[in-house]
Tab-separated table of C-alpha atoms and ligand atoms in Angstrom:
chain	number	residue	atom	x	y	z
S	27	UNK	CA	141.398	101.950	110.381
S	28	UNK	CA	142.054	98.432	109.235
S	29	UNK	CA	141.699	96.855	105.817
S	30	UNK	CA	138.593	94.775	105.045
S	31	UNK	CA	139.223	91.052	105.182
S	32	UNK	CA	137.991	90.365	101.650
S	33	UNK	CA	138.899	86.685	101.688
S	34	UNK	CA	136.804	86.217	104.790
S	35	UNK	CA	133.923	88.049	103.174
S	36	UNK	CA	134.092	85.956	100.001
S	37	UNK	CA	134.239	82.800	102.069
S	38	UNK	CA	131.176	83.906	104.000
S	39	UNK	CA	129.017	84.455	100.910
S	40	UNK	CA	128.273	80.771	100.176
S	41	UNK	CA	127.658	80.118	103.872
S	42	UNK	CA	124.997	82.818	104.115
S	43	UNK	CA	123.606	81.988	100.665
S	44	UNK	CA	122.796	78.578	102.105
S	45	UNK	CA	120.204	80.281	104.300
S	46	UNK	CA	118.567	82.297	101.536
S	47	UNK	CA	116.067	79.491	100.823
S	48	UNK	CA	114.841	79.566	104.433
S	49	UNK	CA	114.479	83.342	104.323
S	50	UNK	CA	112.568	83.200	101.048
S	51	UNK	CA	110.490	80.287	102.344
S	52	UNK	CA	109.378	82.207	105.430
S	53	UNK	CA	108.642	85.352	103.432
S	54	UNK	CA	106.761	83.500	100.677
S	55	UNK	CA	104.584	81.420	102.975
S	56	UNK	CA	103.834	84.493	105.093
S	57	UNK	CA	103.065	86.487	101.937
S	58	UNK	CA	100.562	83.939	100.604
S	59	UNK	CA	98.861	83.640	104.002
S	60	UNK	CA	98.870	87.413	104.464
S	61	UNK	CA	97.352	87.970	101.005
S	62	UNK	CA	94.469	85.625	101.773
S	63	UNK	CA	93.900	87.077	105.234
S	64	UNK	CA	94.275	90.666	104.023
S	65	UNK	CA	91.762	90.091	101.211
S	66	UNK	CA	89.228	88.751	103.704
S	67	UNK	CA	89.864	91.659	106.071
S	68	UNK	CA	89.640	94.160	103.212
S	69	UNK	CA	86.387	92.720	101.880
S	70	UNK	CA	84.952	92.853	105.382
S	71	UNK	CA	86.013	96.476	105.727
S	72	UNK	CA	84.253	97.302	102.467
S	73	UNK	CA	80.975	95.475	103.079
S	74	UNK	CA	81.084	95.985	106.879
S	75	UNK	CA	79.563	92.876	108.364
S	76	UNK	CA	77.696	94.046	111.472
S	77	UNK	CA	79.259	92.660	114.644
S	78	UNK	CA	82.469	91.759	112.808
S	79	UNK	CA	83.560	95.191	111.673
S	80	UNK	CA	84.778	96.430	115.055
S	81	UNK	CA	86.795	93.241	115.525
S	82	UNK	CA	88.495	93.655	112.145
S	83	UNK	CA	89.223	97.289	112.881
S	84	UNK	CA	90.689	96.332	116.251
S	85	UNK	CA	92.856	93.663	114.602
S	86	UNK	CA	94.168	96.046	111.958
S	87	UNK	CA	94.749	98.792	114.498
S	88	UNK	CA	96.679	96.507	116.858
S	89	UNK	CA	98.947	94.947	114.256
S	90	UNK	CA	99.708	98.285	112.659
S	91	UNK	CA	100.111	100.019	115.981
S	92	UNK	CA	102.702	97.769	117.616
S	93	UNK	CA	106.247	96.864	116.499
S	94	UNK	CA	106.768	93.624	114.605
S	95	UNK	CA	109.493	92.595	117.047
S	96	UNK	CA	107.136	93.000	119.991
S	97	UNK	CA	104.488	90.952	118.180
S	98	UNK	CA	106.995	88.173	117.461
S	99	UNK	CA	108.068	88.021	121.108
S	100	UNK	CA	104.443	88.014	122.176
S	101	UNK	CA	103.736	85.002	119.951
S	102	UNK	CA	106.865	83.031	120.587
S	103	UNK	CA	107.658	83.674	124.213
S	104	UNK	CA	104.387	84.985	125.579
S	105	UNK	CA	101.421	83.140	124.088
S	106	UNK	CA	102.616	79.569	124.865
S	107	UNK	CA	102.465	80.461	128.576
S	108	UNK	CA	98.755	81.195	128.210
S	109	UNK	CA	97.755	78.797	125.423
S	110	UNK	CA	99.433	75.478	126.156
S	111	UNK	CA	98.797	74.035	122.683
S	112	UNK	CA	101.273	76.611	121.354
S	113	UNK	CA	104.023	75.247	123.623
S	114	UNK	CA	105.837	73.262	120.948
S	115	UNK	CA	105.581	75.955	118.272
S	116	UNK	CA	108.974	76.392	116.607
S	117	UNK	CA	110.670	79.665	115.706
S	118	UNK	CA	110.027	79.385	111.976
S	119	UNK	CA	106.302	78.834	112.469
S	120	UNK	CA	106.078	81.654	114.985
S	121	UNK	CA	107.924	83.999	112.611
S	122	UNK	CA	105.630	83.090	109.715
S	123	UNK	CA	102.576	83.627	111.896
S	124	UNK	CA	103.869	86.936	113.172
S	125	UNK	CA	104.783	88.204	109.703
S	126	UNK	CA	101.421	87.058	108.350
S	127	UNK	CA	99.379	88.844	110.981
S	128	UNK	CA	101.507	91.979	110.964
S	129	UNK	CA	101.616	92.447	107.225
S	130	UNK	CA	98.028	91.352	106.627
S	131	UNK	CA	96.951	94.402	108.629
S	132	UNK	CA	98.904	96.718	106.340
S	133	UNK	CA	97.953	94.880	103.176
S	134	UNK	CA	94.276	94.901	104.158
S	135	UNK	CA	94.310	98.694	104.075
S	136	UNK	CA	96.012	98.721	100.672
S	137	UNK	CA	93.551	96.197	99.252
S	138	UNK	CA	90.578	98.010	100.779
S	139	UNK	CA	91.624	101.230	99.068
S	140	UNK	CA	92.079	99.344	95.799
S	141	UNK	CA	88.646	97.709	96.082
S	142	UNK	CA	87.050	101.107	96.521
S	143	UNK	CA	89.041	102.249	93.486
S	144	UNK	CA	87.386	99.657	91.215
S	145	UNK	CA	84.836	101.462	89.071
S	146	UNK	CA	81.238	101.274	90.273
S	147	UNK	CA	80.114	100.061	86.844
S	148	UNK	CA	82.136	96.882	87.329
S	149	UNK	CA	80.186	96.033	90.488
S	150	UNK	CA	76.877	96.775	88.798
S	151	UNK	CA	77.685	94.684	85.736
S	152	UNK	CA	78.573	91.769	88.015
S	153	UNK	CA	75.348	92.200	89.981
S	154	UNK	CA	73.255	92.552	86.840
S	155	UNK	CA	74.192	89.079	85.597
S	156	UNK	CA	73.137	87.612	88.935
S	157	UNK	CA	76.475	86.964	90.596
S	158	UNK	CA	76.427	86.438	94.339
S	159	UNK	CA	78.446	89.000	96.317
S	160	UNK	CA	81.179	86.393	96.838
S	161	UNK	CA	81.357	85.634	93.102
S	162	UNK	CA	81.476	89.340	92.302
S	163	UNK	CA	84.366	89.856	94.703
S	164	UNK	CA	86.343	86.822	93.605
S	165	UNK	CA	85.841	87.047	89.835
S	166	UNK	CA	85.589	90.767	89.122
S	167	UNK	CA	86.432	93.135	91.960
S	168	UNK	CA	89.429	91.506	93.652
S	169	UNK	CA	91.335	90.775	90.413
S	170	UNK	CA	90.996	94.413	89.397
S	171	UNK	CA	91.809	95.619	92.903
S	172	UNK	CA	94.828	93.330	92.862
S	173	UNK	CA	96.128	95.077	89.800
S	174	UNK	CA	95.707	98.466	91.460
S	175	UNK	CA	97.320	97.270	94.684
S	176	UNK	CA	100.112	95.178	93.091
S	177	UNK	CA	102.953	97.726	93.406
S	178	UNK	CA	102.116	98.356	97.059
S	179	UNK	CA	101.839	94.654	97.778
S	180	UNK	CA	105.224	93.932	96.219
S	181	UNK	CA	106.674	96.608	98.485
S	182	UNK	CA	105.181	94.837	101.480
S	183	UNK	CA	106.710	91.578	100.263
S	184	UNK	CA	110.085	93.313	100.210
S	185	UNK	CA	109.502	94.612	103.737
S	186	UNK	CA	108.561	91.087	104.699
S	187	UNK	CA	111.816	89.630	103.386
S	188	UNK	CA	113.715	92.149	105.442
S	189	UNK	CA	111.384	91.406	108.347
S	190	UNK	CA	112.368	87.715	108.339
S	191	UNK	CA	115.718	88.820	109.787
S	192	UNK	CA	113.887	89.343	113.070
S	193	UNK	CA	113.285	85.586	113.229
S	194	UNK	CA	116.833	85.234	114.518
S	195	UNK	CA	115.618	86.727	117.783
S	196	UNK	CA	113.364	83.652	118.057
S	197	UNK	CA	116.391	81.397	117.703
S	198	UNK	CA	115.899	80.694	113.993
S	199	UNK	CA	119.131	80.338	112.044
S	200	UNK	CA	118.214	82.193	108.874
S	201	UNK	CA	120.451	84.638	106.978
S	202	UNK	CA	120.805	87.016	109.896
S	203	UNK	CA	121.106	84.299	112.518
S	204	UNK	CA	123.792	82.529	110.508
S	205	UNK	CA	125.716	85.770	110.073
S	206	UNK	CA	125.497	86.496	113.770
S	207	UNK	CA	126.977	83.076	114.583
S	208	UNK	CA	129.788	83.473	112.060
S	209	UNK	CA	130.646	86.939	113.322
S	210	UNK	CA	130.688	85.764	116.932
S	211	UNK	CA	133.318	83.186	115.965
S	212	UNK	CA	135.527	85.441	113.845
S	213	UNK	CA	134.970	88.779	115.591
S	214	UNK	CA	134.866	90.316	112.087
S	215	UNK	CA	131.496	91.958	112.708
S	216	UNK	CA	131.819	94.642	110.081
S	217	UNK	CA	132.716	92.194	107.307
S	218	UNK	CA	130.028	89.705	108.300
S	219	UNK	CA	127.168	92.190	108.550
S	220	UNK	CA	128.319	93.952	105.398
S	221	UNK	CA	128.085	90.664	103.507
S	222	UNK	CA	124.593	89.921	104.781
S	223	UNK	CA	123.495	93.495	104.057
S	224	UNK	CA	124.693	93.211	100.476
S	225	UNK	CA	122.955	89.874	100.037
S	226	UNK	CA	119.633	91.306	101.299
S	227	UNK	CA	120.173	94.249	99.002
S	228	UNK	CA	120.685	92.023	95.971
S	229	UNK	CA	117.560	90.006	96.784
S	230	UNK	CA	115.485	93.171	97.163
S	231	UNK	CA	116.838	94.734	93.964
S	232	UNK	CA	116.079	91.530	92.069
S	233	UNK	CA	112.509	91.758	93.345
S	234	UNK	CA	112.295	95.394	92.335
S	235	UNK	CA	113.160	94.356	88.793
S	236	UNK	CA	110.536	91.624	89.056
S	237	UNK	CA	108.006	94.206	90.196
S	238	UNK	CA	108.585	96.288	87.075
S	239	UNK	CA	108.034	93.242	84.900
S	240	UNK	CA	104.924	92.328	86.874
S	241	UNK	CA	103.508	95.789	86.310
S	242	UNK	CA	104.219	95.702	82.597
S	243	UNK	CA	102.563	92.294	82.459
S	244	UNK	CA	99.498	93.409	84.415
S	245	UNK	CA	99.110	96.538	82.332
S	246	UNK	CA	99.584	94.722	79.052
S	247	UNK	CA	96.647	92.500	79.932
S	248	UNK	CA	94.252	95.410	79.971
S	249	UNK	CA	95.977	98.720	79.540
S	250	UNK	CA	93.978	101.913	79.752
L	106	UNK	CA	55.178	87.403	80.093
L	107	UNK	CA	56.490	90.252	82.200
L	108	UNK	CA	54.239	91.976	84.663
L	109	UNK	CA	55.151	95.042	86.709
L	110	UNK	CA	52.653	96.197	89.321
L	111	UNK	CA	52.779	99.280	91.524
L	112	UNK	CA	56.531	99.628	91.174
L	113	UNK	CA	57.627	102.466	93.444
L	114	UNK	CA	61.038	103.866	94.195
L	115	UNK	CA	61.990	106.764	96.432
L	116	UNK	CA	65.375	108.394	96.800
L	117	UNK	CA	65.389	110.220	100.097
L	118	UNK	CA	62.102	112.099	100.170
L	119	UNK	CA	61.448	112.227	96.421
L	120	UNK	CA	59.366	109.620	94.640
L	121	UNK	CA	61.210	108.742	91.450
L	122	UNK	CA	58.922	105.891	90.376
L	123	UNK	CA	55.292	106.349	91.324
L	124	UNK	CA	53.408	103.049	91.227
L	125	UNK	CA	54.346	101.990	87.718
L	126	UNK	CA	52.185	99.307	86.047
L	127	UNK	CA	53.470	97.714	82.869
L	128	UNK	CA	52.898	94.381	81.140
L	129	UNK	CA	55.159	93.134	78.399
L	130	UNK	CA	54.201	90.146	76.265
L	131	UNK	CA	56.734	87.513	75.256
L	132	UNK	CA	58.744	88.710	72.291
L	133	UNK	CA	57.415	92.238	72.612
L	134	UNK	CA	59.683	95.269	72.207
L	135	UNK	CA	58.780	98.186	74.439
L	136	UNK	CA	60.594	101.503	74.113
L	137	UNK	CA	60.560	103.999	76.980
L	138	UNK	CA	60.934	107.686	76.187
L	139	UNK	CA	60.686	110.789	78.320
L	140	UNK	CA	62.504	113.876	79.577
L	141	UNK	CA	65.711	113.640	81.580
L	142	UNK	CA	65.306	112.718	85.248
L	143	UNK	CA	61.825	111.160	84.922
L	144	UNK	CA	62.932	107.772	86.193
L	145	UNK	CA	63.530	105.790	82.989
L	146	UNK	CA	66.872	104.432	84.155
L	147	UNK	CA	65.484	103.850	87.620
L	148	UNK	CA	62.641	101.784	86.141
L	149	UNK	CA	65.100	99.497	84.349
L	150	UNK	CA	67.428	99.335	87.338
L	151	UNK	CA	64.543	98.391	89.631
L	152	UNK	CA	63.426	95.615	87.274
L	153	UNK	CA	66.993	94.246	87.537
L	154	UNK	CA	67.171	95.057	91.274
L	155	UNK	CA	70.283	97.175	90.740
L	156	UNK	CA	68.165	99.651	92.646
L	157	UNK	CA	65.901	98.037	95.192
L	158	UNK	CA	62.293	99.156	94.712
L	159	UNK	CA	60.408	100.315	97.785
L	160	UNK	CA	57.138	98.726	96.746
L	161	UNK	CA	55.474	96.788	93.959
L	162	UNK	CA	55.823	93.396	92.338
L	163	UNK	CA	57.820	92.270	89.344
L	164	UNK	CA	57.049	89.028	87.563
L	165	UNK	CA	59.389	87.775	84.875
L	166	UNK	CA	58.462	84.307	83.654
L	167	UNK	CA	58.232	82.072	86.724
L	168	UNK	CA	60.072	84.541	88.914
L	169	UNK	CA	57.728	86.680	90.990
L	170	UNK	CA	59.288	89.181	93.357
L	171	UNK	CA	57.499	91.384	95.852
L	172	UNK	CA	59.783	94.351	96.527
L	173	UNK	CA	58.799	94.630	100.166
L	174	UNK	CA	59.485	90.968	100.890
L	175	UNK	CA	62.284	90.178	98.426
L	176	UNK	CA	64.930	87.854	99.799
L	177	UNK	CA	68.463	87.624	98.462
L	178	UNK	CA	67.422	84.503	96.607
L	179	UNK	CA	64.504	86.340	94.931
L	180	UNK	CA	66.828	89.149	93.955
L	181	UNK	CA	69.333	86.781	92.337
L	182	UNK	CA	66.550	84.880	90.563
L	183	UNK	CA	65.196	88.112	89.097
L	184	UNK	CA	68.626	89.263	87.996
L	185	UNK	CA	69.246	85.910	86.354
L	186	UNK	CA	65.964	86.137	84.455
L	187	UNK	CA	66.886	89.570	83.091
L	188	UNK	CA	69.922	90.968	81.303
L	189	UNK	CA	71.122	94.553	81.404
L	190	UNK	CA	72.871	96.555	78.695
L	191	UNK	CA	74.515	99.624	80.198
L	192	UNK	CA	74.904	103.073	78.727
L	193	UNK	CA	78.639	102.979	79.521
L	194	UNK	CA	79.009	99.304	78.370
L	195	UNK	CA	80.463	98.234	81.762
L	196	UNK	CA	82.393	95.325	80.292
L	197	UNK	CA	84.523	93.473	82.836
L	198	UNK	CA	87.866	95.232	82.432
L	199	UNK	CA	89.845	92.196	83.573
L	200	UNK	CA	88.302	89.898	80.979
L	201	UNK	CA	88.528	89.569	77.218
L	202	UNK	CA	85.501	89.977	74.951
L	203	UNK	CA	84.987	86.213	74.932
L	204	UNK	CA	85.444	85.908	78.701
L	205	UNK	CA	82.977	88.747	79.267
L	206	UNK	CA	80.330	86.695	77.490
L	207	UNK	CA	81.361	83.414	79.135
L	208	UNK	CA	81.339	84.820	82.648
L	209	UNK	CA	77.612	84.581	83.355
L	210	UNK	CA	77.436	81.149	81.712
L	211	UNK	CA	80.286	79.672	83.731
L	212	UNK	CA	79.981	81.434	87.080
L	213	UNK	CA	76.239	81.995	87.351
L	214	UNK	CA	74.693	79.292	85.171
L	215	UNK	CA	77.409	76.745	86.042
L	216	UNK	CA	77.733	75.508	82.480
L	217	UNK	CA	80.823	73.547	81.435
L	218	UNK	CA	83.616	75.782	80.252
L	219	UNK	CA	83.918	74.375	76.750
L	220	UNK	CA	80.190	74.693	76.165
L	221	UNK	CA	80.264	78.286	77.436
L	222	UNK	CA	83.184	79.045	75.160
L	223	UNK	CA	81.375	77.654	72.122
L	224	UNK	CA	78.334	79.730	72.982
L	225	UNK	CA	80.463	82.859	73.526
L	226	UNK	CA	82.178	82.438	70.175
L	227	UNK	CA	78.845	81.915	68.427
L	228	UNK	CA	77.456	85.081	70.027
L	229	UNK	CA	80.592	87.029	69.117
L	230	UNK	CA	80.143	85.905	65.527
L	231	UNK	CA	76.586	87.250	65.628
L	232	UNK	CA	77.845	90.584	66.905
L	233	UNK	CA	80.391	90.633	64.078
L	234	UNK	CA	83.313	90.588	66.510
L	235	UNK	CA	84.626	87.053	66.092
L	236	UNK	CA	88.140	88.332	65.454
L	237	UNK	CA	88.073	90.369	68.704
L	238	UNK	CA	87.422	87.356	70.952
L	239	UNK	CA	90.704	87.718	72.796
L	240	UNK	CA	90.788	91.517	72.968
L	241	UNK	CA	90.403	93.297	76.282
L	242	UNK	CA	87.722	96.023	76.456
L	243	UNK	CA	90.385	98.735	76.557
L	244	UNK	CA	91.458	97.680	73.063
L	245	UNK	CA	87.941	98.016	71.603
L	246	UNK	CA	86.095	101.046	70.238
L	247	UNK	CA	82.973	102.238	72.038
L	248	UNK	CA	80.782	100.624	69.415
L	249	UNK	CA	82.624	97.328	69.685
L	250	UNK	CA	82.448	97.416	73.479
L	251	UNK	CA	78.719	97.987	73.363
L	252	UNK	CA	78.269	95.139	70.878
L	253	UNK	CA	80.125	92.867	73.311
L	254	UNK	CA	77.887	94.269	76.070
L	255	UNK	CA	74.834	93.276	74.040
L	256	UNK	CA	76.446	89.908	73.301
L	257	UNK	CA	76.968	89.356	77.023
L	258	UNK	CA	73.253	89.979	77.562
L	259	UNK	CA	72.232	87.809	74.570
L	260	UNK	CA	74.263	84.800	75.729
L	261	UNK	CA	72.432	84.592	79.037
L	262	UNK	CA	69.185	83.683	77.292
L	263	UNK	CA	67.276	85.998	79.624
L	264	UNK	CA	63.498	86.314	79.520
L	265	UNK	CA	63.877	90.077	79.335
L	266	UNK	CA	66.675	92.247	77.996
L	267	UNK	CA	66.963	95.758	79.423
L	268	UNK	CA	68.734	98.490	77.436
L	269	UNK	CA	69.464	101.803	79.151
L	270	UNK	CA	70.340	104.308	76.426
L	271	UNK	CA	72.761	101.884	74.785
L	272	UNK	CA	73.926	104.413	72.190
L	273	UNK	CA	74.023	107.634	74.235
L	274	UNK	CA	77.674	107.367	75.214
L	275	UNK	CA	78.798	106.517	71.680
L	276	UNK	CA	80.478	108.690	69.098
L	277	UNK	CA	77.950	109.156	66.270
L	278	UNK	CA	79.991	106.952	63.943
L	279	UNK	CA	79.398	103.872	66.149
L	280	UNK	CA	75.668	104.327	66.775
L	281	UNK	CA	74.587	102.598	63.566
L	282	UNK	CA	76.358	99.315	64.214
L	283	UNK	CA	74.902	99.062	67.724
L	284	UNK	CA	71.352	99.761	66.513
L	285	UNK	CA	71.864	97.160	63.760
L	286	UNK	CA	72.772	94.574	66.361
L	287	UNK	CA	69.711	95.487	68.428
L	288	UNK	CA	67.566	94.981	65.329
L	289	UNK	CA	69.053	91.512	64.961
L	290	UNK	CA	68.282	90.765	68.604
L	291	UNK	CA	64.714	91.925	68.012
L	292	UNK	CA	64.383	89.617	65.004
L	293	UNK	CA	65.031	86.692	67.343
L	294	UNK	CA	61.823	87.636	69.169
L	295	UNK	CA	63.747	88.542	72.296
L	296	UNK	CA	61.588	90.447	74.779
L	297	UNK	CA	63.163	93.887	75.111
L	298	UNK	CA	62.622	96.956	77.285
L	299	UNK	CA	64.597	99.823	75.793
L	300	UNK	CA	65.251	103.370	76.956
L	301	UNK	CA	66.456	105.464	74.058
L	302	UNK	CA	66.494	108.967	72.645
L	303	UNK	CA	66.781	107.625	69.077
L	304	UNK	CA	63.216	108.428	67.959
L	305	UNK	CA	63.566	107.002	64.462
L	306	UNK	CA	64.860	103.747	65.907
L	307	UNK	CA	62.064	103.698	68.496
L	308	UNK	CA	59.453	104.068	65.780
L	309	UNK	CA	60.957	101.257	63.768
L	310	UNK	CA	61.679	98.684	66.472
L	311	UNK	CA	58.947	99.240	69.058
L	312	UNK	CA	55.730	97.297	69.330
L	313	UNK	CA	54.724	99.828	71.954
L	314	UNK	CA	56.132	103.146	73.110
L	315	UNK	CA	55.871	104.227	76.747
L	316	UNK	CA	56.132	107.929	77.576
L	317	UNK	CA	57.225	108.614	81.145
L	318	UNK	CA	57.187	111.898	82.980
L	319	UNK	CA	57.687	112.608	86.673
L	320	UNK	CA	57.983	108.967	87.639
L	321	UNK	CA	54.712	107.951	85.969
L	322	UNK	CA	53.663	106.385	82.696
L	323	UNK	CA	51.755	109.152	80.967
L	324	UNK	CA	50.965	107.556	77.626
L	325	UNK	CA	51.358	104.080	76.109
L	326	UNK	CA	50.576	102.741	72.669
L	327	UNK	CA	51.819	101.704	69.261
L	328	UNK	CA	54.643	103.940	67.996
L	329	UNK	CA	52.618	105.786	65.359
L	330	UNK	CA	49.856	106.552	67.838
L	331	UNK	CA	52.169	107.801	70.592
L	332	UNK	CA	54.641	109.589	68.352
L	333	UNK	CA	52.271	110.971	65.669
L	334	UNK	CA	49.022	111.613	67.512
L	335	UNK	CA	50.125	112.340	71.091
L	336	UNK	CA	47.268	113.138	73.450
L	337	UNK	CA	49.063	114.476	76.515
L	338	UNK	CA	50.396	118.002	76.392
L	339	UNK	CA	53.670	116.980	78.127
L	340	UNK	CA	54.274	114.360	75.449
L	341	UNK	CA	53.596	116.918	72.687
L	342	UNK	CA	56.076	119.322	74.238
L	343	UNK	CA	58.647	116.530	74.633
L	344	UNK	CA	58.263	115.427	71.016
L	345	UNK	CA	58.641	119.011	69.744
L	346	UNK	CA	61.885	119.295	71.679
L	347	UNK	CA	63.459	116.073	70.444
L	348	UNK	CA	62.186	116.366	66.872
Q	287	LIG	N1	71.139	106.853	93.432
Q	287	LIG	C1	70.342	107.938	93.430
Q	287	LIG	N2	70.255	108.712	94.537
Q	287	LIG	C2	69.454	109.796	94.561
Q	287	LIG	N3	68.705	110.199	93.520
Q	287	LIG	C3	68.763	109.484	92.393
Q	287	LIG	C4	69.588	108.324	92.279
Q	287	LIG	N4	69.443	107.806	91.044
Q	287	LIG	C5	68.580	108.610	90.420
Q	287	LIG	N5	68.157	109.609	91.214
Q	287	LIG	C6	67.187	110.666	90.853
Q	287	LIG	O1	66.037	110.038	90.376
Q	287	LIG	C7	65.499	110.746	89.291
Q	287	LIG	C8	65.332	109.851	88.102
Q	287	LIG	O2	66.612	109.468	87.635
Q	287	LIG	P1	66.798	108.535	86.367
Q	287	LIG	O3	68.250	108.347	86.204
Q	287	LIG	O4	65.969	107.325	86.514
Q	287	LIG	O5	66.236	109.437	85.204
Q	287	LIG	P2	66.225	109.177	83.643
Q	287	LIG	O6	64.821	109.266	83.204
Q	287	LIG	O7	66.953	107.927	83.332
Q	287	LIG	O8	67.029	110.431	83.103
Q	287	LIG	P3	68.072	110.538	81.878
Q	287	LIG	O9	67.268	110.649	80.627
Q	287	LIG	O10	68.800	111.816	82.167
Q	287	LIG	O11	68.933	109.347	81.917
Q	287	LIG	C9	66.428	111.916	89.053
Q	287	LIG	O12	65.869	113.054	89.642
Q	287	LIG	C10	67.695	111.533	89.737
Q	287	LIG	O13	68.355	112.663	90.205
Q	288	LIG	MG1	68.808	107.484	82.412
């Protein structure tokens, strides 16, 4: 047993904090892209476009059925060998793409379930005033499905933030990558990884608080 | 002028609407009565294409739709020429009273937002709910929700307003205010096709009463004729039961 090097840990905090913006940037961009993609996938799964449905199912099945790390390696190291235009893709972009595709598959299932959960009368009212299917989805069904799916989606966002730590395997210096470098210099692995763990933890707990406020806000708008 | 010809609807093997013919003049109020399960709701839903008819034609103003050949465009045109008031109100849960009324104006009719808002507020005033403009449906009583539902249909300026038992889901205390609003709509010479079990109201508001049974129109005529001197035995039995 040895004592924790608290001074080292305190000194490390601002260093790693400097990489929080990059972590949040990757997670946020991936989240926005994944929400859009997942909504499209979910709508397709509900209305079942002939000829497209099997492709969407295959997509969802693949990205839910394989590990995120494997998908990231496939994108970053594998795909550029086959598709030359991907050759100069950088680690951050590859990580965002990987997170987007991976989480959109999960989120699509959550949104699909929420869409089905929107009361039938809401669809009929939208149809009765002559909305096109796209208008009905965008104006009536998806906003209500979003409210149903919100808690689940926030949980995926939290998973996504933690998932950005895998970007360090693509050579990206984000929170985890920075910690790894610091630890390799100081050999104080326990202290370094404990600091980064606590920082992730604080970020996630802050989001959990945000989620509660989001739910109160969403329910205040039209409580049942 | 509304003209329904040979309107037929089957669910599975059973014929729920059996070649219905019905003409409705501009400004006319037609009330549909009949036993449960005779296809009254289905008739209204087919006119609005919420249920797709299997055969027949529906003409509302300039919009003429042949059920067997109806394209998506025809279907939208017909829905935009008609307005539906639902038994369970079916207000958009994610929108306030005012936004519920604005929705069709902004999204479907592509009117400027400020104009739509003015119109929505004017309609809300007519429904007596001006002070509820920013309330969500969940904060309104059944009667208030249904008045917003009627307001939503009024604002569209449809050639035909369809009411499917608009008071059946209401607690008795709210029925009066909804019927009052419907009377006001009728005063504006709005063409209305109404399914209701409120016989007194039917007698008072209807220009003509239609009695349906088994997916067919069995008897049609002015309210006093149909309700006081019924010819068909099924109608007589029905009237004895609801009296
Ligand atoms: N979506 C559907 N699928 C199968 N059958 C249906 C469907 N909708 C209605 N029906 C059947 O069609 C018949 C007519 O139904 P409809 O709702 O039009 O009757 P109604 O006259 O409005 O009755 P009520 O007075 O009870 O409202 C009923 O036998 C009903 O079971
Ligand atoms: Mg009915």
